[in-house]
Structures are given as structure tokens and as C-alpha cells.
Amino acid sequence: MAESSQCFYCREDLGGKRFVRKEGRPVCVRCHTKFCANSCAECHRPISVETKELSHKGRYWHEECFRCAKCYKPLAKEPFSTKDDRIMCGKCCSREDAPRCHGCYKPILAGTESVEYKGNSWHDECFTCYSCKRPIGSQNFLSKGSDIYCSPCYDDKFAKHCVSCKKPITSGGVNYQDQPWHSHCFVCSSCAKPLAGTSFTNHQEQVFCVDCYKTSVAKKCSGCQNPITGFGKGVNVVNYEGSSWHEYCFNCKRCSLSLSNKRFVAKGKDILCTDCGNK
């Protein structure tokens, strides 16, 4: 570019000097920078012919200004993407597009271990139990409101606790007198036989199987001398002056007439109907 001419703007003799042709007209470097140069999209200063110019989709940059809008990494010789008219390196662009962790609110990058639950996403290490703060990982979990709990913490905090062993009841169980029990904890107070699904009775706030109640607790019928259990035939009981009878055993000692709901006469240890008692 060393031909003899004058600058179109300042009329400076360009003989032996560098110049630029703009629309066929010679322009000195100084005037080109002042009147003709493209403005840098980043710093907004003119881009001189003496510096390297980069362009993309009708916009221009100084080489040193062509950087990632997020991390400022130089991109003149690197792959790049655009987002909302901003130039970004591939990594930052991925971060912009990535879903945000519901725990730490940082982006979850492609290839990162993550958890999705009820429309939200978490880094694997951020998906933690609300109570113990440990990562849930692959173990079972439950939710209460918006909080996530591992199974042990959920059971400890919300499950019913057994009256006997005080540990949480996670499944099944027995409810007796409005109190919860594990099935294996609801046992006879005497022989420790499990009572779930069987007949049992209560005595002085203790539960007994039928056999132990008969042998250890139940009163003996003054008539047949067998235990009065309240099970099976003749569940009704007659009590008189410290003695008890099965209803079907409460009979006249002499004539065997049933005295249930009838007047009777006591003579010593014998119970008699009024007719026999008056003889």
C-alpha cells in the first residue's frame, strides 16, 4: 500500500506511508481509526487497522476484547456460543442452560450425578435428609410437606412408637387401648406368647393369653372348681360374698335348679333355692 496519494479526510500526503482504501478512496491510518473503523462491541472503542479485528453476526471486537461474558476467558482461538447476545465459552454456556440444584441453587452440569423429585433437581450430594443432613443416595426416603427424610429419620420422627420397646413401628403392629405395639412385642405377661390375632384378656393392666389367665389369674368357680375366664360358654359370672360362679354353675345344691336371677338362701357354704332352703 505504498502508492502516492492524499488522505481523503486530512489531505495528508500518503507517499511512503501506510493507508487504507475505504470505498476506493485512500485514507490514512489515523483518519481510518477516527472516521471509518468499526467499534468494538465490548469496549466500544474503534478497532484500528493496526490491531486484529474479530467479527460475528455483524458485530466486531478487538482480539483482546473477545472474551467469555461469564468467566472472561479469551475466545479468539477457542470454540464459543452466544446466549442473549452474549459471547460465552462452552462450559459457561452449559452452566447457563443447566437446571439449578434445589439445594445449593448452583447449575447441575451435564454428566453430573443428580436426583429429580417432584419437578425439582438436586446434585446427588445436595439431596440430603432434612433431619440428619446425610445424602439420601440410593436408600429409600419419604417426604413430609416440602422436606425430605431418610427412612430411619422419618420413622424416628413421625412413626408411632411401640409402648413396650419404644422403637418406631414401621409396618403392621397392634393397637390396644389406644396404644400401639409391635406385633412381636404384644405378648402374654406370663409366658411371652405373641397375642396378635389370638384371644387374650387384661388383668390389672397386664395382658394374658387364655391358658395363662386360666392357670395364674382367673378365679375358680365355687361350683365346678374350673377357672372363670370369660371365654366360651357362660361368659356371665355370679359373685356372692367373696365367691364366684359360672352363671351355669350357680345352682341349688340340693335340686340343681338354676338360681341365676332368682332368690336363693345361703346355708354355710351351700346355696339353695328358697324351696329347698325352707325345708
Short mmCIF file of C-alpha atoms in Angstrom, two decimals:
data_model
loop_
_atom_site.label_atom_id
_atom_site.label_comp_id
_atom_site.label_asym_id
_atom_site.label_seq_id
_atom_site.Cartn_x
_atom_site.Cartn_y
_atom_site.Cartn_z
CA MET A 1 0.00 0.00 0.00
CA ALA A 2 2.79 2.46 -0.83
CA GLU A 3 1.40 4.46 -3.73
CA SER A 4 1.47 8.29 -3.92
CA SER A 5 -1.85 9.89 -2.91
CA GLN A 6 -3.53 12.04 -0.32
CA CYS A 7 -5.77 11.02 2.57
CA PHE A 8 -9.40 11.57 1.64
CA TYR A 9 -10.07 13.21 5.01
CA CYS A 10 -6.99 15.15 6.15
CA ARG A 11 -5.28 15.53 2.73
CA GLU A 12 -2.02 14.31 4.21
CA ASP A 13 0.43 13.09 1.62
CA LEU A 14 0.47 9.32 1.89
CA GLY A 15 3.62 8.80 -0.09
CA GLY A 16 5.64 6.01 1.53
CA LYS A 17 3.10 5.66 4.35
CA ARG A 18 0.57 3.00 5.27
CA PHE A 19 -3.00 3.78 4.36
CA VAL A 20 -6.33 2.05 3.78
CA ARG A 21 -8.71 2.27 0.87
CA LYS A 22 -12.27 2.92 2.01
CA GLU A 23 -14.79 2.65 -0.84
CA GLY A 24 -11.87 3.12 -3.27
CA ARG A 25 -10.60 6.22 -1.50
CA PRO A 26 -7.22 6.36 0.26
CA VAL A 27 -7.44 7.04 4.00
CA CYS A 28 -4.53 7.41 6.41
CA VAL A 29 -4.44 5.06 9.38
CA ARG A 30 -5.23 7.85 11.83
CA CYS A 31 -8.33 9.04 9.92
CA HIS A 32 -9.48 5.50 9.29
CA THR A 33 -9.48 4.86 13.02
CA LYS A 34 -11.28 8.15 13.63
CA PHE A 35 -13.92 8.05 10.88
CA CYS A 36 -14.17 4.57 9.39
CA ALA A 37 -13.19 1.89 11.89
CA ASN A 38 -15.75 -0.49 13.39
CA SER A 39 -16.47 -0.03 17.09
CA CYS A 40 -15.70 -2.90 19.45
CA ALA A 41 -18.89 -4.48 20.83
CA GLU A 42 -17.20 -4.90 24.21
CA CYS A 43 -15.20 -1.72 24.92
CA HIS A 44 -16.95 0.48 22.29
CA ARG A 45 -13.64 1.93 21.11
CA PRO A 46 -12.70 1.94 17.41
CA ILE A 47 -10.79 -1.05 16.07
CA SER A 48 -7.67 0.26 14.37
CA VAL A 49 -6.27 -1.40 11.26
CA GLU A 50 -3.12 -1.90 13.30
CA THR A 51 -4.91 -4.36 15.61
CA LYS A 52 -6.60 -7.67 14.85
CA GLU A 53 -10.36 -7.47 14.38
CA LEU A 54 -12.82 -10.33 15.06
CA SER A 55 -16.41 -10.36 13.83
CA HIS A 56 -19.52 -12.46 14.46
CA LYS A 57 -23.04 -11.88 13.15
CA GLY A 58 -22.48 -8.24 12.25
CA ARG A 59 -20.62 -7.31 15.44
CA TYR A 60 -16.91 -6.59 15.89
CA TRP A 61 -14.33 -6.97 18.65
CA HIS A 62 -10.71 -6.26 19.40
CA GLU A 63 -8.99 -9.64 19.69
CA GLU A 64 -8.26 -8.99 23.35
CA CYS A 65 -11.90 -7.99 23.99
CA PHE A 66 -13.36 -11.18 22.54
CA ARG A 67 -13.85 -12.97 25.86
CA CYS A 68 -16.46 -15.09 27.64
CA ALA A 69 -19.06 -12.81 29.24
CA LYS A 70 -19.07 -15.02 32.37
CA CYS A 71 -15.51 -16.17 33.09
CA TYR A 72 -13.63 -13.71 30.80
CA LYS A 73 -11.67 -16.48 29.15
CA PRO A 74 -10.13 -15.29 25.80
CA LEU A 75 -12.06 -16.90 22.95
CA ALA A 76 -10.21 -15.73 19.82
CA LYS A 77 -8.87 -19.25 19.28
CA GLU A 78 -11.49 -21.21 21.25
CA PRO A 79 -14.97 -22.59 20.48
CA PHE A 80 -17.73 -20.30 21.71
CA SER A 81 -21.51 -19.92 21.80
CA THR A 82 -23.90 -16.99 22.04
CA LYS A 83 -26.73 -16.59 24.54
CA ASP A 84 -28.86 -13.44 24.72
CA ASP A 85 -26.28 -11.65 22.51
CA ARG A 86 -23.51 -12.56 24.94
CA ILE A 87 -20.41 -14.46 23.88
CA MET A 88 -19.65 -17.43 26.13
CA CYS A 89 -17.27 -20.34 26.31
CA GLY A 90 -18.84 -23.79 26.02
CA LYS A 91 -18.56 -24.50 29.74
CA CYS A 92 -20.27 -21.29 30.84
CA CYS A 93 -22.97 -21.68 28.21
CA SER A 94 -23.69 -25.16 29.57
CA ARG A 95 -23.93 -23.68 33.05
CA GLU A 96 -26.42 -21.08 31.85
CA ASP A 97 -28.65 -23.70 30.25
CA ALA A 98 -28.29 -26.29 33.01
CA PRO A 99 -31.06 -26.82 35.59
CA ARG A 100 -30.44 -25.32 39.02
CA CYS A 101 -29.99 -27.50 42.10
CA HIS A 102 -32.93 -27.12 44.50
CA GLY A 103 -30.46 -27.43 47.37
CA CYS A 104 -27.47 -25.18 46.58
CA TYR A 105 -29.03 -23.32 43.59
CA LYS A 106 -25.89 -23.91 41.52
CA PRO A 107 -26.15 -25.36 37.99
CA ILE A 108 -26.25 -29.11 37.51
CA LEU A 109 -23.86 -29.67 34.60
CA ALA A 110 -24.33 -32.41 32.02
CA GLY A 111 -22.84 -35.70 33.21
CA THR A 112 -23.18 -34.77 36.88
CA GLU A 113 -24.91 -37.26 39.21
CA SER A 114 -28.28 -35.75 40.09
CA VAL A 115 -31.72 -36.56 41.51
CA GLU A 116 -35.11 -35.44 40.20
CA TYR A 117 -38.14 -35.45 42.51
CA LYS A 118 -41.50 -33.70 42.15
CA GLY A 119 -40.27 -31.48 39.31
CA ASN A 120 -37.11 -30.32 41.10
CA SER A 121 -33.47 -31.32 40.61
CA TRP A 122 -30.61 -31.76 43.08
CA HIS A 123 -26.93 -32.57 42.91
CA ASP A 124 -26.58 -36.08 44.30
CA GLU A 125 -24.67 -34.72 47.30
CA CYS A 126 -27.28 -31.98 47.89
CA PHE A 127 -30.25 -34.38 48.09
CA THR A 128 -30.00 -34.85 51.85
CA CYS A 129 -32.21 -35.84 54.76
CA TYR A 130 -33.80 -32.80 56.41
CA SER A 131 -33.07 -34.25 59.85
CA CYS A 132 -29.63 -35.95 59.78
CA LYS A 133 -28.31 -33.97 56.75
CA ARG A 134 -26.78 -37.11 55.22
CA PRO A 135 -27.09 -37.65 51.43
CA ILE A 136 -30.04 -39.91 50.62
CA GLY A 137 -28.14 -41.70 47.86
CA SER A 138 -29.85 -44.91 46.76
CA GLN A 139 -31.72 -45.55 50.03
CA ASN A 140 -35.47 -45.17 50.48
CA PHE A 141 -36.84 -41.79 51.53
CA LEU A 142 -40.14 -40.15 52.40
CA SER A 143 -41.38 -36.57 52.30
CA LYS A 144 -43.28 -34.52 54.85
CA GLY A 145 -44.51 -31.27 53.35
CA SER A 146 -41.56 -29.93 51.37
CA ASP A 147 -38.95 -31.73 53.50
CA ILE A 148 -37.19 -34.98 52.55
CA TYR A 149 -36.31 -37.61 55.17
CA CYS A 150 -34.34 -40.83 55.03
CA SER A 151 -36.44 -43.78 56.24
CA PRO A 152 -34.78 -44.09 59.69
CA CYS A 153 -35.22 -40.38 60.47
CA TYR A 154 -38.80 -40.35 59.17
CA ASP A 155 -39.70 -43.35 61.33
CA ASP A 156 -37.99 -41.85 64.37
CA LYS A 157 -39.74 -38.51 63.94
CA PHE A 158 -43.21 -39.39 62.64
CA ALA A 159 -43.94 -43.11 63.11
CA LYS A 160 -45.85 -44.40 66.14
CA HIS A 161 -43.58 -45.82 68.84
CA CYS A 162 -44.18 -49.16 70.49
CA VAL A 163 -45.39 -48.91 74.10
CA SER A 164 -43.14 -51.84 75.02
CA CYS A 165 -39.77 -51.31 73.29
CA LYS A 166 -40.20 -47.58 72.47
CA LYS A 167 -38.94 -48.14 68.91
CA PRO A 168 -40.84 -46.89 65.83
CA ILE A 169 -43.48 -49.12 64.26
CA THR A 170 -42.75 -49.09 60.53
CA SER A 171 -45.38 -51.59 59.41
CA GLY A 172 -48.27 -53.59 60.82
CA GLY A 173 -48.47 -53.53 64.59
CA VAL A 174 -51.26 -53.89 67.14
CA ASN A 175 -53.40 -51.17 68.67
CA TYR A 176 -54.80 -51.99 72.11
CA GLN A 177 -56.50 -49.50 74.42
CA ASP A 178 -55.39 -46.68 72.08
CA GLN A 179 -51.74 -47.67 72.45
CA PRO A 180 -49.51 -49.00 69.63
CA TRP A 181 -47.37 -52.16 69.85
CA HIS A 182 -45.17 -54.13 67.51
CA SER A 183 -46.86 -57.46 66.83
CA HIS A 184 -43.83 -59.25 68.29
CA CYS A 185 -43.91 -57.04 71.41
CA PHE A 186 -47.60 -57.62 72.19
CA VAL A 187 -47.12 -60.80 74.24
CA CYS A 188 -48.57 -62.57 77.26
CA SER A 189 -47.25 -61.09 80.51
CA SER A 190 -46.69 -64.58 81.87
CA CYS A 191 -45.40 -66.86 79.08
CA ALA A 192 -44.41 -64.22 76.46
CA LYS A 193 -46.54 -65.91 73.79
CA PRO A 194 -47.44 -63.45 70.96
CA LEU A 195 -51.07 -62.38 71.30
CA ALA A 196 -51.70 -60.69 67.94
CA GLY A 197 -54.62 -62.43 66.25
CA THR A 198 -55.46 -64.60 69.30
CA SER A 199 -57.85 -64.36 72.26
CA PHE A 200 -56.45 -62.68 75.35
CA THR A 201 -57.61 -60.80 78.41
CA ASN A 202 -56.48 -57.98 80.62
CA HIS A 203 -55.88 -58.14 84.35
CA GLN A 204 -54.53 -55.22 86.39
CA GLU A 205 -53.18 -53.53 83.22
CA GLN A 206 -51.39 -56.70 82.09
CA VAL A 207 -52.40 -58.87 79.14
CA PHE A 208 -52.54 -62.68 79.34
CA CYS A 209 -53.16 -65.48 76.89
CA VAL A 210 -56.17 -67.67 77.70
CA ASP A 211 -54.08 -70.53 79.12
CA CYS A 212 -52.02 -68.33 81.46
CA TYR A 213 -55.09 -66.42 82.57
CA LYS A 214 -56.81 -69.70 83.47
CA THR A 215 -53.88 -71.08 85.44
CA SER A 216 -52.40 -67.97 87.02
CA VAL A 217 -55.03 -65.25 87.28
CA ALA A 218 -58.63 -66.39 86.90
CA LYS A 219 -60.85 -67.02 89.91
CA LYS A 220 -62.04 -70.59 90.43
CA CYS A 221 -65.74 -71.34 90.17
CA SER A 222 -67.13 -72.38 93.57
CA GLY A 223 -69.37 -74.81 91.73
CA CYS A 224 -67.15 -76.70 89.24
CA GLN A 225 -63.74 -75.52 90.53
CA ASN A 226 -62.68 -74.62 86.99
CA PRO A 227 -61.30 -71.15 86.19
CA ILE A 228 -63.73 -68.39 85.29
CA THR A 229 -62.18 -66.90 82.16
CA GLY A 230 -64.96 -65.02 80.45
CA PHE A 231 -64.28 -67.07 77.30
CA GLY A 232 -66.53 -69.61 75.65
CA LYS A 233 -69.69 -70.97 77.27
CA GLY A 234 -71.23 -68.96 80.06
CA VAL A 235 -69.32 -65.72 79.99
CA ASN A 236 -71.55 -64.28 82.73
CA VAL A 237 -70.33 -64.55 86.33
CA VAL A 238 -72.19 -64.57 89.64
CA ASN A 239 -70.37 -63.15 92.68
CA TYR A 240 -71.54 -63.58 96.25
CA GLU A 241 -69.66 -62.85 99.47
CA GLY A 242 -66.21 -63.35 98.00
CA SER A 243 -67.05 -66.41 95.97
CA SER A 244 -67.68 -66.63 92.23
CA TRP A 245 -69.56 -68.99 89.95
CA HIS A 246 -70.06 -69.51 86.28
CA GLU A 247 -73.64 -68.47 85.66
CA TYR A 248 -74.46 -72.01 84.57
CA CYS A 249 -72.91 -73.41 87.78
CA PHE A 250 -74.90 -71.19 90.15
CA ASN A 251 -77.47 -73.87 91.02
CA CYS A 252 -79.30 -75.11 94.11
CA LYS A 253 -77.06 -77.56 95.96
CA ARG A 254 -79.96 -79.97 96.54
CA CYS A 255 -82.24 -79.83 93.48
CA SER A 256 -79.80 -78.31 90.94
CA LEU A 257 -82.29 -75.60 89.98
CA SER A 258 -80.55 -72.69 88.25
CA LEU A 259 -80.52 -69.74 90.59
CA SER A 260 -79.38 -67.14 88.04
CA ASN A 261 -81.54 -64.05 88.56
CA LYS A 262 -83.56 -65.88 91.28
CA ARG A 263 -83.88 -65.56 95.02
CA PHE A 264 -81.75 -68.01 96.98
CA VAL A 265 -80.75 -68.97 100.53
CA ALA A 266 -77.19 -69.49 101.79
CA LYS A 267 -76.63 -72.20 104.39
CA GLY A 268 -72.98 -72.48 105.29
CA LYS A 269 -71.13 -72.96 102.04
CA ASP A 270 -74.21 -74.20 100.23
CA ILE A 271 -76.50 -72.14 98.03
CA LEU A 272 -80.13 -73.32 97.98
CA CYS A 273 -83.29 -72.29 96.21
CA THR A 274 -85.96 -70.87 98.53
CA ASP A 275 -87.97 -74.09 98.46
CA CYS A 276 -85.04 -76.28 99.49
CA GLY A 277 -83.86 -73.69 101.96
CA ASN A 278 -87.18 -73.71 103.81
CA LYS A 279 -87.31 -77.47 104.22
#
